[in-house]
Amino acid sequence: MSDALLAITLVWGFIFLYAIMASMDFGAGFWAMTYIKKEETNATKIANSYLSPTWEVTNTFVVGLVIAIYSLFPGAVFTIGVALIVPASLILVLLCIRSAFLVFSHSVDKYEKALTYISGLTGLIIPGLLISVLPITHLGFVEGMRGNEELNLFKLFTSPNEYAFMGFGILSTLFLSSLLLSDYSKQADETKAYKIYRRDAMITGPLMLVMAMIVMITLKSEANWLYEGMMKNSALLLVSLVFFIISGVALYLPYFSKREVKGMPRIAVIAIIIQYLVGSYVYGIAHLPYIIYPNVTILSGFTDPTSFRAVFATYIVGFAILVPGFYYFWSIFMKDQRRKFKRRQMTN
Amino acid sequence: MDHIQMARAMFGTNMAVHIIFATIGVGLPMMMLAAELMYQRTKDLQYVVMAKRWTKTLGVLLGVGIPTGTIAGVQLSLLWPGFMEVIGRVMALPFQIEIYAFMIEALFMSIYVYAAEKIKPWARVVSLFFVAFGAMASAVLISNVHAFEGTPAGFRFENGEIVDVDPWAAFFNPSFLVTAGHTALTAYTTGAFVVAAVAAYKMLKNKFGTSEFDFHQKALKLSIVLGLVFSFLTALNGHATTQHLYREQPEKLAAAEGLFETKDHAGLTLFGYTDKEAQEVKYGIEFPWVLSFLSGNSFDTVVTGLNDFPEEYWPPLYVHILFNAMVIIGSGLIALALFALVWNKWLKKDTYPRWVLWLFVAAGPLSVISIECGWIFACTGRQPWTIYRMLSTADSVTSYENLGFLFTMFILVYIILCVSVVFTLLYYFKRHSVMDDIYIAEQKDDRLFDSNS
């Protein structure tokens, strides 16, 4: 594998990880807002207790991702920077308010309600903006010569493909997070919350799939090069569909059993992550060699080979140290959260 | 405002907000570590309470520090894509490693906060050490990018292409140590004096002899000692920094001092403003020969004046005022801490006079102002370059022209954040008094650290 391909795989891996983590984070915010009136179900509390420990890591991950892109593909920075200045600034502002109020609400109980609405609304808007980065990279609306490029916002916001992606991003966020929360509340023995989130996953899942179809249809007419490329791997697209069905089965089938708590959300979560992994691989491989179509390719943007080796070495060393540490802490923390949660339930 | 100035103002506003929280975010963990160590030595529970309350403060401040840091990290490539293109090729390492340093800080911070009562005292000190280390390392690494901008190394431009890239040579560029050291030491100084300001204010509000007064006096004493040590080290390092400027960015030094004619036995001027027409500093106090001596350790040292550089390379002349403010406040802090220490240790007084306490109250905000002046001086003093004599600011800026709307939006967000962070701190500490915390600590309640989440 060439260095540039290795580097773009790394970036793709980061984006994928971020997409999963962020979906869960943002979606949890939205669900917490939705169920704020249904106190007896604990659905909001479950979502909020999931929300609080994740924000710092996801926030840092944004910076990590941006750094990965400009240190591995500095030649793409100018075009990306100009193309994304408006959407990225909006994302930054919303993200900033959201994280700040998440922190403040720990100290000021008055903020709790405001926080629920802030994180709920931004939980829908931010994913919609974030996923717009994809149509920006493949629709070819970044116009002008190098050094003088500009994103044609009018074309972007009149493109059906952009809206298809937005809908897909928002529904994916809701689907992924409701699935994860159903698993989380099942672990915490919160039957009522579990049932609610399981129902939400059952609704948002098929909707997400419909949106994915619309994405493909609009791609065919608006970015045919990408559509053709994705169709070369249509077998893999079918594989991803199979995993979607597996997760559906895991959610629906045990419904007919006699036990009170039905469904196997853990299996569904894993199957869906695999589905997204396969799907985004097909998209990513068809997107090559372009980073931004048709302005920048991975080769034209790639960094200096000496820098690449140095940066790559720091990735290996850094991850070797940090991943076990985080895994260890995360497992302790989640256990602790659940225990605290139960203790609170008992005292109430 | 033209487009470059708008981009500079936009990024500068972000940094001006971020730097307050980032600096205290480096200084405060050092104070927390000191308080924990004092507890290990004296077994006085009040030091644990101190560390706990500072931890809480830090947690709230991070609520602005991290988001504004996220903005800074992303905005660099949005506003200065030309600059980040070079940085990405040559100087990516500090950014990469900084992420890990931050992760280490976050990880050990969580361990310290969530597991404080479950781990042994030495483990608590160790985790706090890593918190402080991670915070300091992030600051040092990011300042290294700034050092590189002033003294670039590890690459060459050949026909507009970057060649001979050596990322580690860029990392260890000539002013790395002295610049990074300056950032770390001033952050520690600021951390100590900000704590001192709060403690002194609380002493003024409480009666002598109450245990609340006693608590704050302990905090003040601790910060006086540390403040003195770090402000003195800052002065030594500042001297080294000046000598680096003399060798590596002479026009920046000349602008800082308002020196137009190249000469030996050059004087140092305090106060006043630089008059371009008259080619001198007006209304200043001149100390003859001092600048030559400071630059090269001898009065014969020839210091190059601005007239020896083409005028388009001149930094803005107002940097003289910023440089002065930084130096004068820094010296004032040393004098104040030294006076308070002598008063307390050698004159054996029980407490400090009220006017000294008021001076400490002022010292906190002043030390933050000094940090701001230092950063603005360091960055505007490098103009018209983003990378000294390699890349101009004009070549770094984005080609996107309509920054006005985005700028307004960011300003609004900064205002919201700054107002709510102050409100949050006041709200929380009004409801959690020192006496409550001391009482809880004395009851050995196992939920001592539970409210930190």
mmCIF file with all atom_site columns, N, CA and C in Angstrom, chain B residues 20-76:
data_model
loop_
_atom_site.group_PDB
_atom_site.id
_atom_site.type_symbol
_atom_site.label_atom_id
_atom_site.label_alt_id
_atom_site.label_comp_id
_atom_site.label_asym_id
_atom_site.label_entity_id
_atom_site.label_seq_id
_atom_site.pdbx_PDB_ins_code
_atom_site.Cartn_x
_atom_site.Cartn_y
_atom_site.Cartn_z
_atom_site.occupancy
_atom_site.B_iso_or_equiv
_atom_site.pdbx_formal_charge
_atom_site.auth_seq_id
_atom_site.auth_comp_id
_atom_site.auth_asym_id
_atom_site.auth_atom_id
_atom_site.pdbx_PDB_model_num
ATOM 1   N N  . ILE B 1 20 ? -6.575  33.216 28.365 1.00 0.00 ? 20 ILE B N  1
ATOM 2   C CA . ILE B 1 20 ? -6.878  33.401 29.786 1.00 0.00 ? 20 ILE B CA 1
ATOM 3   C C  . ILE B 1 20 ? -7.122  32.039 30.429 1.00 0.00 ? 20 ILE B C  1
ATOM 4   N N  . PHE B 1 21 ? -7.976  31.250 29.777 1.00 0.00 ? 21 PHE B N  1
ATOM 5   C CA . PHE B 1 21 ? -8.361  29.966 30.344 1.00 0.00 ? 21 PHE B CA 1
ATOM 6   C C  . PHE B 1 21 ? -7.234  28.950 30.212 1.00 0.00 ? 21 PHE B C  1
ATOM 7   N N  . ALA B 1 22 ? -6.504  29.032 29.104 1.00 0.00 ? 22 ALA B N  1
ATOM 8   C CA . ALA B 1 22 ? -5.397  28.102 28.911 1.00 0.00 ? 22 ALA B CA 1
ATOM 9   C C  . ALA B 1 22 ? -4.309  28.351 29.956 1.00 0.00 ? 22 ALA B C  1
ATOM 10  N N  . THR B 1 23 ? -3.995  29.636 30.203 1.00 0.00 ? 23 THR B N  1
ATOM 11  C CA . THR B 1 23 ? -2.937  29.964 31.152 1.00 0.00 ? 23 THR B CA 1
ATOM 12  C C  . THR B 1 23 ? -3.309  29.515 32.558 1.00 0.00 ? 23 THR B C  1
ATOM 13  N N  . ILE B 1 24 ? -4.527  29.855 32.980 1.00 0.00 ? 24 ILE B N  1
ATOM 14  C CA . ILE B 1 24 ? -4.941  29.431 34.317 1.00 0.00 ? 24 ILE B CA 1
ATOM 15  C C  . ILE B 1 24 ? -5.049  27.908 34.354 1.00 0.00 ? 24 ILE B C  1
ATOM 16  N N  . GLY B 1 25 ? -5.427  27.324 33.221 1.00 0.00 ? 25 GLY B N  1
ATOM 17  C CA . GLY B 1 25 ? -5.519  25.867 33.137 1.00 0.00 ? 25 GLY B CA 1
ATOM 18  C C  . GLY B 1 25 ? -4.174  25.175 33.289 1.00 0.00 ? 25 GLY B C  1
ATOM 19  N N  . VAL B 1 26 ? -3.075  25.869 33.047 1.00 0.00 ? 26 VAL B N  1
ATOM 20  C CA . VAL B 1 26 ? -1.752  25.305 33.289 1.00 0.00 ? 26 VAL B CA 1
ATOM 21  C C  . VAL B 1 26 ? -1.310  25.642 34.716 1.00 0.00 ? 26 VAL B C  1
ATOM 22  N N  . GLY B 1 27 ? -1.608  26.862 35.147 1.00 0.00 ? 27 GLY B N  1
ATOM 23  C CA . GLY B 1 27 ? -1.143  27.319 36.459 1.00 0.00 ? 27 GLY B CA 1
ATOM 24  C C  . GLY B 1 27 ? -1.865  26.659 37.621 1.00 0.00 ? 27 GLY B C  1
ATOM 25  N N  . LEU B 1 28 ? -3.165  26.471 37.465 1.00 0.00 ? 28 LEU B N  1
ATOM 26  C CA . LEU B 1 28 ? -3.949  25.949 38.581 1.00 0.00 ? 28 LEU B CA 1
ATOM 27  C C  . LEU B 1 28 ? -3.588  24.505 38.963 1.00 0.00 ? 28 LEU B C  1
ATOM 28  N N  . PRO B 1 29 ? -3.379  23.584 38.007 1.00 0.00 ? 29 PRO B N  1
ATOM 29  C CA . PRO B 1 29 ? -2.963  22.230 38.401 1.00 0.00 ? 29 PRO B CA 1
ATOM 30  C C  . PRO B 1 29 ? -1.667  22.239 39.216 1.00 0.00 ? 29 PRO B C  1
ATOM 31  N N  . MET B 1 30 ? -0.752  23.176 38.881 1.00 0.00 ? 30 MET B N  1
ATOM 32  C CA . MET B 1 30 ? 0.478   23.267 39.661 1.00 0.00 ? 30 MET B CA 1
ATOM 33  C C  . MET B 1 30 ? 0.136   23.647 41.103 1.00 0.00 ? 30 MET B C  1
ATOM 34  N N  . MET B 1 31 ? -0.803  24.566 41.287 1.00 0.00 ? 31 MET B N  1
ATOM 35  C CA . MET B 1 31 ? -1.211  24.969 42.633 1.00 0.00 ? 31 MET B CA 1
ATOM 36  C C  . MET B 1 31 ? -1.900  23.812 43.363 1.00 0.00 ? 31 MET B C  1
ATOM 37  N N  . MET B 1 32 ? -2.710  23.053 42.627 1.00 0.00 ? 32 MET B N  1
ATOM 38  C CA . MET B 1 32 ? -3.387  21.908 43.230 1.00 0.00 ? 32 MET B CA 1
ATOM 39  C C  . MET B 1 32 ? -2.378  20.882 43.707 1.00 0.00 ? 32 MET B C  1
ATOM 40  N N  . LEU B 1 33 ? -1.381  20.645 42.868 1.00 0.00 ? 33 LEU B N  1
ATOM 41  C CA . LEU B 1 33 ? -0.329  19.695 43.238 1.00 0.00 ? 33 LEU B CA 1
ATOM 42  C C  . LEU B 1 33 ? 0.391   20.184 44.490 1.00 0.00 ? 33 LEU B C  1
ATOM 43  N N  . ALA B 1 34 ? 0.679   21.487 44.528 1.00 0.00 ? 34 ALA B N  1
ATOM 44  C CA . ALA B 1 34 ? 1.364   22.052 45.697 1.00 0.00 ? 34 ALA B CA 1
ATOM 45  C C  . ALA B 1 34 ? 0.513   21.871 46.952 1.00 0.00 ? 34 ALA B C  1
ATOM 46  N N  . ALA B 1 35 ? -0.804  22.089 46.834 1.00 0.00 ? 35 ALA B N  1
ATOM 47  C CA . ALA B 1 35 ? -1.678  21.944 48.001 1.00 0.00 ? 35 ALA B CA 1
ATOM 48  C C  . ALA B 1 35 ? -1.719  20.501 48.468 1.00 0.00 ? 35 ALA B C  1
ATOM 49  N N  . GLU B 1 36 ? -1.782  19.552 47.528 1.00 0.00 ? 36 GLU B N  1
ATOM 50  C CA . GLU B 1 36 ? -1.784  18.135 47.911 1.00 0.00 ? 36 GLU B CA 1
ATOM 51  C C  . GLU B 1 36 ? -0.485  17.753 48.613 1.00 0.00 ? 36 GLU B C  1
ATOM 52  N N  . LEU B 1 37 ? 0.628   18.296 48.088 1.00 0.00 ? 37 LEU B N  1
ATOM 53  C CA . LEU B 1 37 ? 1.919   17.998 48.715 1.00 0.00 ? 37 LEU B CA 1
ATOM 54  C C  . LEU B 1 37 ? 1.976   18.603 50.115 1.00 0.00 ? 37 LEU B C  1
ATOM 55  N N  . MET B 1 38 ? 1.424   19.806 50.273 1.00 0.00 ? 38 MET B N  1
ATOM 56  C CA . MET B 1 38 ? 1.390   20.430 51.595 1.00 0.00 ? 38 MET B CA 1
ATOM 57  C C  . MET B 1 38 ? 0.577   19.575 52.563 1.00 0.00 ? 38 MET B C  1
ATOM 58  N N  . TYR B 1 39 ? -0.500  18.984 52.030 1.00 0.00 ? 39 TYR B N  1
ATOM 59  C CA . TYR B 1 39 ? -1.311  18.116 52.889 1.00 0.00 ? 39 TYR B CA 1
ATOM 60  C C  . TYR B 1 39 ? -0.506  16.903 53.325 1.00 0.00 ? 39 TYR B C  1
ATOM 61  N N  . GLN B 1 40 ? 0.239   16.317 52.392 1.00 0.00 ? 40 GLN B N  1
ATOM 62  C CA . GLN B 1 40 ? 1.048   15.151 52.744 1.00 0.00 ? 40 GLN B CA 1
ATOM 63  C C  . GLN B 1 40 ? 2.055   15.512 53.834 1.00 0.00 ? 40 GLN B C  1
ATOM 64  N N  . ARG B 1 41 ? 2.550   16.758 53.793 1.00 0.00 ? 41 ARG B N  1
ATOM 65  C CA . ARG B 1 41 ? 3.579   17.164 54.758 1.00 0.00 ? 41 ARG B CA 1
ATOM 66  C C  . ARG B 1 41 ? 2.967   17.528 56.102 1.00 0.00 ? 41 ARG B C  1
ATOM 67  N N  . THR B 1 42 ? 1.857   18.301 56.075 1.00 0.00 ? 42 THR B N  1
ATOM 68  C CA . THR B 1 42 ? 1.323   18.838 57.324 1.00 0.00 ? 42 THR B CA 1
ATOM 69  C C  . THR B 1 42 ? 0.148   18.034 57.870 1.00 0.00 ? 42 THR B C  1
ATOM 70  N N  . LYS B 1 43 ? -0.488  17.204 57.005 1.00 0.00 ? 43 LYS B N  1
ATOM 71  C CA . LYS B 1 43 ? -1.712  16.474 57.367 1.00 0.00 ? 43 LYS B CA 1
ATOM 72  C C  . LYS B 1 43 ? -2.821  17.447 57.775 1.00 0.00 ? 43 LYS B C  1
ATOM 73  N N  . ASP B 1 44 ? -2.745  18.670 57.274 1.00 0.00 ? 44 ASP B N  1
ATOM 74  C CA . ASP B 1 44 ? -3.775  19.667 57.551 1.00 0.00 ? 44 ASP B CA 1
ATOM 75  C C  . ASP B 1 44 ? -4.859  19.534 56.476 1.00 0.00 ? 44 ASP B C  1
ATOM 76  N N  . LEU B 1 45 ? -6.056  19.132 56.903 1.00 0.00 ? 45 LEU B N  1
ATOM 77  C CA . LEU B 1 45 ? -7.132  18.846 55.951 1.00 0.00 ? 45 LEU B CA 1
ATOM 78  C C  . LEU B 1 45 ? -7.510  20.043 55.085 1.00 0.00 ? 45 LEU B C  1
ATOM 79  N N  . GLN B 1 46 ? -7.230  21.258 55.599 1.00 0.00 ? 46 GLN B N  1
ATOM 80  C CA . GLN B 1 46 ? -7.598  22.443 54.829 1.00 0.00 ? 46 GLN B CA 1
ATOM 81  C C  . GLN B 1 46 ? -6.936  22.461 53.447 1.00 0.00 ? 46 GLN B C  1
ATOM 82  N N  . TYR B 1 47 ? -5.740  21.842 53.362 1.00 0.00 ? 47 TYR B N  1
ATOM 83  C CA . TYR B 1 47 ? -5.076  21.805 52.060 1.00 0.00 ? 47 TYR B CA 1
ATOM 84  C C  . TYR B 1 47 ? -5.815  20.898 51.080 1.00 0.00 ? 47 TYR B C  1
ATOM 85  N N  . VAL B 1 48 ? -6.433  19.837 51.603 1.00 0.00 ? 48 VAL B N  1
ATOM 86  C CA . VAL B 1 48 ? -7.230  18.975 50.726 1.00 0.00 ? 48 VAL B CA 1
ATOM 87  C C  . VAL B 1 48 ? -8.440  19.753 50.208 1.00 0.00 ? 48 VAL B C  1
ATOM 88  N N  . VAL B 1 49 ? -9.048  20.511 51.125 1.00 0.00 ? 49 VAL B N  1
ATOM 89  C CA . VAL B 1 49 ? -10.199 21.315 50.733 1.00 0.00 ? 49 VAL B CA 1
ATOM 90  C C  . VAL B 1 49 ? -9.797  22.323 49.663 1.00 0.00 ? 49 VAL B C  1
ATOM 91  N N  . MET B 1 50 ? -8.617  22.925 49.869 1.00 0.00 ? 50 MET B N  1
ATOM 92  C CA . MET B 1 50 ? -8.083  23.876 48.890 1.00 0.00 ? 50 MET B CA 1
ATOM 93  C C  . MET B 1 50 ? -7.970  23.217 47.508 1.00 0.00 ? 50 MET B C  1
ATOM 94  N N  . ALA B 1 51 ? -7.311  22.043 47.497 1.00 0.00 ? 51 ALA B N  1
ATOM 95  C CA . ALA B 1 51 ? -7.116  21.338 46.221 1.00 0.00 ? 51 ALA B CA 1
ATOM 96  C C  . ALA B 1 51 ? -8.469  21.017 45.599 1.00 0.00 ? 51 ALA B C  1
ATOM 97  N N  . LYS B 1 52 ? -9.419  20.632 46.430 1.00 0.00 ? 52 LYS B N  1
ATOM 98  C CA . LYS B 1 52 ? -10.740 20.268 45.913 1.00 0.00 ? 52 LYS B CA 1
ATOM 99  C C  . LYS B 1 52 ? -11.431 21.464 45.267 1.00 0.00 ? 52 LYS B C  1
ATOM 100 N N  . ARG B 1 53 ? -11.355 22.604 45.952 1.00 0.00 ? 53 ARG B N  1
ATOM 101 C CA . ARG B 1 53 ? -12.043 23.789 45.423 1.00 0.00 ? 53 ARG B CA 1
ATOM 102 C C  . ARG B 1 53 ? -11.369 24.296 44.147 1.00 0.00 ? 53 ARG B C  1
ATOM 103 N N  . TRP B 1 54 ? -10.031 24.174 44.094 1.00 0.00 ? 54 TRP B N  1
ATOM 104 C CA . TRP B 1 54 ? -9.335  24.577 42.868 1.00 0.00 ? 54 TRP B CA 1
ATOM 105 C C  . TRP B 1 54 ? -9.653  23.616 41.735 1.00 0.00 ? 54 TRP B C  1
ATOM 106 N N  . THR B 1 55 ? -9.791  22.337 42.075 1.00 0.00 ? 55 THR B N  1
ATOM 107 C CA . THR B 1 55 ? -10.146 21.357 41.045 1.00 0.00 ? 55 THR B CA 1
ATOM 108 C C  . THR B 1 55 ? -11.498 21.707 40.443 1.00 0.00 ? 55 THR B C  1
ATOM 109 N N  . LYS B 1 56 ? -12.433 22.044 41.333 1.00 0.00 ? 56 LYS B N  1
ATOM 110 C CA . LYS B 1 56 ? -13.767 22.413 40.868 1.00 0.00 ? 56 LYS B CA 1
ATOM 111 C C  . LYS B 1 56 ? -13.684 23.633 39.937 1.00 0.00 ? 56 LYS B C  1
ATOM 112 N N  . THR B 1 57 ? -12.909 24.628 40.374 1.00 0.00 ? 57 THR B N  1
ATOM 113 C CA . THR B 1 57 ? -12.736 25.829 39.556 1.00 0.00 ? 57 THR B CA 1
ATOM 114 C C  . THR B 1 57 ? -12.161 25.464 38.190 1.00 0.00 ? 57 THR B C  1
ATOM 115 N N  . LEU B 1 58 ? -11.134 24.628 38.224 1.00 0.00 ? 58 LEU B N  1
ATOM 116 C CA . LEU B 1 58 ? -10.494 24.218 36.970 1.00 0.00 ? 58 LEU B CA 1
ATOM 117 C C  . LEU B 1 58 ? -11.509 23.542 36.058 1.00 0.00 ? 58 LEU B C  1
ATOM 118 N N  . GLY B 1 59 ? -12.348 22.657 36.664 1.00 0.00 ? 59 GLY B N  1
ATOM 119 C CA . GLY B 1 59 ? -13.363 21.955 35.884 1.00 0.00 ? 59 GLY B CA 1
ATOM 120 C C  . GLY B 1 59 ? -14.295 22.923 35.170 1.00 0.00 ? 59 GLY B C  1
ATOM 121 N N  . VAL B 1 60 ? -14.687 23.987 35.875 1.00 0.00 ? 60 VAL B N  1
ATOM 122 C CA . VAL B 1 60 ? -15.585 24.965 35.252 1.00 0.00 ? 60 VAL B CA 1
ATOM 123 C C  . VAL B 1 60 ? -14.838 25.760 34.170 1.00 0.00 ? 60 VAL B C  1
ATOM 124 N N  . LEU B 1 61 ? -13.590 26.158 34.481 1.00 0.00 ? 61 LEU B N  1
ATOM 125 C CA . LEU B 1 61 ? -12.824 26.943 33.501 1.00 0.00 ? 61 LEU B CA 1
ATOM 126 C C  . LEU B 1 61 ? -12.570 26.148 32.222 1.00 0.00 ? 61 LEU B C  1
ATOM 127 N N  . LEU B 1 62 ? -12.394 24.820 32.371 1.00 0.00 ? 62 LEU B N  1
ATOM 128 C CA . LEU B 1 62 ? -12.188 23.993 31.180 1.00 0.00 ? 62 LEU B CA 1
ATOM 129 C C  . LEU B 1 62 ? -13.396 24.045 30.256 1.00 0.00 ? 62 LEU B C  1
ATOM 130 N N  . GLY B 1 63 ? -14.567 24.347 30.840 1.00 0.00 ? 63 GLY B N  1
ATOM 131 C CA . GLY B 1 63 ? -15.776 24.476 30.030 1.00 0.00 ? 63 GLY B CA 1
ATOM 132 C C  . GLY B 1 63 ? -15.667 25.579 28.989 1.00 0.00 ? 63 GLY B C  1
ATOM 133 N N  . VAL B 1 64 ? -14.778 26.543 29.215 1.00 0.00 ? 64 VAL B N  1
ATOM 134 C CA . VAL B 1 64 ? -14.511 27.536 28.179 1.00 0.00 ? 64 VAL B CA 1
ATOM 135 C C  . VAL B 1 64 ? -13.186 27.224 27.493 1.00 0.00 ? 64 VAL B C  1
ATOM 136 N N  . GLY B 1 65 ? -12.230 26.763 28.287 1.00 0.00 ? 65 GLY B N  1
ATOM 137 C CA . GLY B 1 65 ? -10.890 26.513 27.750 1.00 0.00 ? 65 GLY B CA 1
ATOM 138 C C  . GLY B 1 65 ? -10.881 25.497 26.624 1.00 0.00 ? 65 GLY B C  1
ATOM 139 N N  . ILE B 1 66 ? -11.595 24.387 26.804 1.00 0.00 ? 66 ILE B N  1
ATOM 140 C CA . ILE B 1 66 ? -11.577 23.342 25.779 1.00 0.00 ? 66 ILE B CA 1
ATOM 141 C C  . ILE B 1 66 ? -12.329 23.770 24.517 1.00 0.00 ? 66 ILE B C  1
ATOM 142 N N  . PRO B 1 67 ? -13.567 24.284 24.639 1.00 0.00 ? 67 PRO B N  1
ATOM 143 C CA . PRO B 1 67 ? -14.225 24.732 23.402 1.00 0.00 ? 67 PRO B CA 1
ATOM 144 C C  . PRO B 1 67 ? -13.460 25.832 22.655 1.00 0.00 ? 67 PRO B C  1
ATOM 145 N N  . THR B 1 68 ? -12.920 26.823 23.379 1.00 0.00 ? 68 THR B N  1
ATOM 146 C CA . THR B 1 68 ? -12.179 27.867 22.652 1.00 0.00 ? 68 THR B CA 1
ATOM 147 C C  . THR B 1 68 ? -10.904 27.280 22.049 1.00 0.00 ? 68 THR B C  1
ATOM 148 N N  . GLY B 1 69 ? -10.333 26.275 22.714 1.00 0.00 ? 69 GLY B N  1
ATOM 149 C CA . GLY B 1 69 ? -9.164  25.605 22.148 1.00 0.00 ? 69 GLY B CA 1
ATOM 150 C C  . GLY B 1 69 ? -9.539  24.845 20.887 1.00 0.00 ? 69 GLY B C  1
ATOM 151 N N  . THR B 1 70 ? -10.719 24.218 20.910 1.00 0.00 ? 70 THR B N  1
ATOM 152 C CA . THR B 1 70 ? -11.203 23.527 19.719 1.00 0.00 ? 70 THR B CA 1
ATOM 153 C C  . THR B 1 70 ? -11.367 24.527 18.579 1.00 0.00 ? 70 THR B C  1
ATOM 154 N N  . ILE B 1 71 ? -11.946 25.683 18.900 1.00 0.00 ? 71 ILE B N  1
ATOM 155 C CA . ILE B 1 71 ? -12.112 26.712 17.867 1.00 0.00 ? 71 ILE B CA 1
ATOM 156 C C  . ILE B 1 71 ? -10.746 27.116 17.310 1.00 0.00 ? 71 ILE B C  1
ATOM 157 N N  . ALA B 1 72 ? -9.790  27.352 18.220 1.00 0.00 ? 72 ALA B N  1
ATOM 158 C CA . ALA B 1 72 ? -8.452  27.773 17.773 1.00 0.00 ? 72 ALA B CA 1
ATOM 159 C C  . ALA B 1 72 ? -7.857  26.735 16.825 1.00 0.00 ? 72 ALA B C  1
ATOM 160 N N  . GLY B 1 73 ? -7.931  25.467 17.221 1.00 0.00 ? 73 GLY B N  1
ATOM 161 C CA . GLY B 1 73 ? -7.332  24.403 16.423 1.00 0.00 ? 73 GLY B CA 1
ATOM 162 C C  . GLY B 1 73 ? -7.930  24.318 15.023 1.00 0.00 ? 73 GLY B C  1
ATOM 163 N N  . VAL B 1 74 ? -9.266  24.471 14.947 1.00 0.00 ? 74 VAL B N  1
ATOM 164 C CA . VAL B 1 74 ? -9.914  24.344 13.646 1.00 0.00 ? 74 VAL B CA 1
ATOM 165 C C  . VAL B 1 74 ? -9.783  25.647 12.847 1.00 0.00 ? 74 VAL B C  1
ATOM 166 N N  . GLN B 1 75 ? -9.906  26.774 13.575 1.00 0.00 ? 75 GLN B N  1
ATOM 167 C CA . GLN B 1 75 ? -9.873  28.067 12.888 1.00 0.00 ? 75 GLN B CA 1
ATOM 168 C C  . GLN B 1 75 ? -8.520  28.341 12.222 1.00 0.00 ? 75 GLN B C  1
ATOM 169 N N  . LEU B 1 76 ? -7.451  27.771 12.799 1.00 0.00 ? 76 LEU B N  1
ATOM 170 C CA . LEU B 1 76 ? -6.133  27.941 12.180 1.00 0.00 ? 76 LEU B CA 1
ATOM 171 C C  . LEU B 1 76 ? -6.175  27.554 10.717 1.00 0.00 ? 76 LEU B C  1
#
